[in-house]
CSV table of C-alpha atoms in Angstrom, one decimal:
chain,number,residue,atom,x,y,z
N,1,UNK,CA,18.9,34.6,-0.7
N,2,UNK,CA,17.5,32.1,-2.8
N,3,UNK,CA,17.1,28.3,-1.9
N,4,UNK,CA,18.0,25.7,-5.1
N,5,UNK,CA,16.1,22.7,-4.6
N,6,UNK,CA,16.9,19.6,-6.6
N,7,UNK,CA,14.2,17.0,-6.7
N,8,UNK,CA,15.3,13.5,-8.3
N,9,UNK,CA,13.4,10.4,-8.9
N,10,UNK,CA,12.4,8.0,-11.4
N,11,UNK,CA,11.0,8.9,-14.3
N,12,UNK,CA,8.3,7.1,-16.7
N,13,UNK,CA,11.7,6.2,-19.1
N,14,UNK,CA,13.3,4.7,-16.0
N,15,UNK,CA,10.8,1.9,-16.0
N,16,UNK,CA,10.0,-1.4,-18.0
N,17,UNK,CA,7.5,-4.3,-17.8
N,18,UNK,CA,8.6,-7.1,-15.9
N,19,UNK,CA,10.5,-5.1,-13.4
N,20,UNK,CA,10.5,-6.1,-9.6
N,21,UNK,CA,9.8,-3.3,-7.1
N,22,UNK,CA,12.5,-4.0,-3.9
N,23,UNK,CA,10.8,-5.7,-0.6
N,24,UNK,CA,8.9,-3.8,2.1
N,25,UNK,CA,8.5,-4.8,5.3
N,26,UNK,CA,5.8,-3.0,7.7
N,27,UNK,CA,6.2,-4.5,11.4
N,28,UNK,CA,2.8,-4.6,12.5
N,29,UNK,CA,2.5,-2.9,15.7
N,30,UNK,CA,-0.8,-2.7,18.0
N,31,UNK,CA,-0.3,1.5,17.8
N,32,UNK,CA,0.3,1.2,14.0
N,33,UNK,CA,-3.2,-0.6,13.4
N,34,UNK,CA,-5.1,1.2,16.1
N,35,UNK,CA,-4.0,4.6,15.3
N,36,UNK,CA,-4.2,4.4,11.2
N,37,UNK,CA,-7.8,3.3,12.4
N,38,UNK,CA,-8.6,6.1,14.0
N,39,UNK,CA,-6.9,8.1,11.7
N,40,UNK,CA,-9.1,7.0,8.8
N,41,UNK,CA,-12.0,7.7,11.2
N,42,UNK,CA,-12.6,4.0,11.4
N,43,UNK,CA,-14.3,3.2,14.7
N,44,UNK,CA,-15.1,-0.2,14.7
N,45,UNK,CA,-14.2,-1.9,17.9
N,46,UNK,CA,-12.3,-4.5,15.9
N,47,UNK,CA,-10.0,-2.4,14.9
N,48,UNK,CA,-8.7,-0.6,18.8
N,49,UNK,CA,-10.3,-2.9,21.3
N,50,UNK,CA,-8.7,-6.4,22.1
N,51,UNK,CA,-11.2,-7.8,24.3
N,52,UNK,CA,-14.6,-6.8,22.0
N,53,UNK,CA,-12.8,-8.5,18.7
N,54,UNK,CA,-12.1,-11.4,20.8
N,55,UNK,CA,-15.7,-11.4,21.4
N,56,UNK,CA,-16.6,-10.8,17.7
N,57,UNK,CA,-14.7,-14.1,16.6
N,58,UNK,CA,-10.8,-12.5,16.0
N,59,UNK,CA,-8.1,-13.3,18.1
N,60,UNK,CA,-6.9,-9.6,18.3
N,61,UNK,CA,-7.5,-5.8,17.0
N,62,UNK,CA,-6.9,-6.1,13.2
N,63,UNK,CA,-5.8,-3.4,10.7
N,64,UNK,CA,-8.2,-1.6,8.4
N,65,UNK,CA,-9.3,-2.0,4.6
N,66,UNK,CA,-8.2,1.9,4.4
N,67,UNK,CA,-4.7,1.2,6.0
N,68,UNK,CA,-4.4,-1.3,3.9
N,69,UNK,CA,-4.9,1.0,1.1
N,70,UNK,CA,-3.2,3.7,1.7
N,71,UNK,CA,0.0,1.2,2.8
N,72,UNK,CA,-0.2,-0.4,-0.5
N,73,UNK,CA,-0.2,3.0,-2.9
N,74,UNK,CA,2.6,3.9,-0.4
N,75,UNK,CA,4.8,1.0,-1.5
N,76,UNK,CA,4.6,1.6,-4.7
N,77,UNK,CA,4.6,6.1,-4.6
N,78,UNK,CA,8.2,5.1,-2.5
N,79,UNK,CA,9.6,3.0,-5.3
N,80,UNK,CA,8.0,5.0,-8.4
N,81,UNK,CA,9.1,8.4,-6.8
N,82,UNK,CA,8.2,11.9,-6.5
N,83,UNK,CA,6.9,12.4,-10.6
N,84,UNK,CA,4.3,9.7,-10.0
N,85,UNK,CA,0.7,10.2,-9.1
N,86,UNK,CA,-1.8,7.6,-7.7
N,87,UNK,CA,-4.4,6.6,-10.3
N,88,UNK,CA,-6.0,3.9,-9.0
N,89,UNK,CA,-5.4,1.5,-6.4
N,90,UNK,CA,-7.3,-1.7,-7.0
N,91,UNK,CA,-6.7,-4.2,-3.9
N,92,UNK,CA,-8.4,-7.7,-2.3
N,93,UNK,CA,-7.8,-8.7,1.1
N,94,UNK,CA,-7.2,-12.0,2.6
N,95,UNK,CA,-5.4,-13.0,6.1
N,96,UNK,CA,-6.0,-10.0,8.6
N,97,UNK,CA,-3.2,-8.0,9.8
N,98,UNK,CA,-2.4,-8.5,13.4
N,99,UNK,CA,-0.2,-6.9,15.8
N,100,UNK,CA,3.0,-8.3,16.1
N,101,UNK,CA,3.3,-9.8,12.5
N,102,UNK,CA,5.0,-8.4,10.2
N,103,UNK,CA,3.5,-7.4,6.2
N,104,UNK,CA,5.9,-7.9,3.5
N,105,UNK,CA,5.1,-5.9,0.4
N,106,UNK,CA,6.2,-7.2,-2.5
N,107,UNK,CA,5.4,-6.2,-6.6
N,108,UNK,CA,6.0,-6.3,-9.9
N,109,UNK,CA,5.4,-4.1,-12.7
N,110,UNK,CA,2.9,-6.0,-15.4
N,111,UNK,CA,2.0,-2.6,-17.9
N,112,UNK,CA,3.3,0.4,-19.0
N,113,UNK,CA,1.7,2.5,-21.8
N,114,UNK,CA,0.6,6.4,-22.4
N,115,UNK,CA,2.5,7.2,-19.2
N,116,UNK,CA,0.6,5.0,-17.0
N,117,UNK,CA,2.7,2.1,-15.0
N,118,UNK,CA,0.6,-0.7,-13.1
N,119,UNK,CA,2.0,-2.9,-10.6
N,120,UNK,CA,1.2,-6.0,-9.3
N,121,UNK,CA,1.4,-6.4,-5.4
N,122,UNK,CA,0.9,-9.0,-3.0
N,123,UNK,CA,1.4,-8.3,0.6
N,124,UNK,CA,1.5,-11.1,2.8
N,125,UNK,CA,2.1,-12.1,6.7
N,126,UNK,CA,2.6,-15.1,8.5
N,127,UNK,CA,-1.2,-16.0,8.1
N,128,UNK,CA,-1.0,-15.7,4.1
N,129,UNK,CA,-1.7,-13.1,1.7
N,130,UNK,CA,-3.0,-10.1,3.5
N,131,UNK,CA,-3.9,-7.9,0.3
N,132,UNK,CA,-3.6,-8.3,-3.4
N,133,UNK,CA,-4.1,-6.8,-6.5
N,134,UNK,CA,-2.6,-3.6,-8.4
N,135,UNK,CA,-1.4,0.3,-8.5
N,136,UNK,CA,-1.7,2.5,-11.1
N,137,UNK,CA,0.3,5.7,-11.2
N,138,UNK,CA,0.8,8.1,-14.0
N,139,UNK,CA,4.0,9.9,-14.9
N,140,UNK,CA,2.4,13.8,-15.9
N,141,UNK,CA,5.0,14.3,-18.6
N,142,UNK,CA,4.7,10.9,-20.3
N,143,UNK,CA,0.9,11.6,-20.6
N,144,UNK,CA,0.0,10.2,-24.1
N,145,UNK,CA,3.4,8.6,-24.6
N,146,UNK,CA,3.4,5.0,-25.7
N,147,UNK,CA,5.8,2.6,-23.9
């Protein structure tokens, strides 16, 4: 027997500049931040120990420049689909991320040409702008294609 699998997704020709990628919200849980943390073999007591980033000037544990990475190539892999590959994910941070907030993601595409897209994204909490900055993926077949 012999499985069919049909994958679907957008494509490179799907997209154009100027197009607004649909809202994300990430509720910012205390396991969320310490375990992506850990995860990313992040240590630092700031990150999984309340009481010791008290101490260090925070009001609580806050989430990691890698989270925050690999959160914001998410948003935008989940709206560009399957086809796409991460070229570059180019990101400032701001406000931290604390448990119990919540980080909306939010972006816009600004360039599309030889089959790379880059969007814009800002994702921000109750404190401000937590990260900003852009994503480049790059649609394999549209290599070399002009927009």
């Amino acid at each position: 027997m012999t499985a069919t699998v049909t994958v679907t997704g957008r494509s490179y020709d799907d997209i154009s500049v100027g197009e607004v990628l649909p809202e994300l919200a990430i509720p910012l849980t205390r396991t969320l931040i310490v375990s992506t943390a850990i995860a990313t073999r992040d240590f630092q007591d700031v990150h999984h120990d309340p009481e010791l980033a008290q101490q260090r000037g925070s009001k609580d544990v806050f989430m990691n420049i890698l989270t925050s990475n690999g959160l914001a190539g998410r948003f935008v892999t989940d709206w560009a689909g399957p086809f796409a590959t991460v070229r570059r994910v180019k990101i400032r941070l701001g406000a931290p991320n604390y448990p119990g907030d919540t980080m909306t993601m939010t972006g816009e595409v600004v360039s599309k040409e030889n089959g790379l897209v880059e969007v814009k994204i800002v994702g921000a909490n109750s404190l401000g702008n937590h990260l900003a900055g852009s994503v480049t993926v790059a649609y394999p077949a549209a290599e070399g294609k002009d927009a």
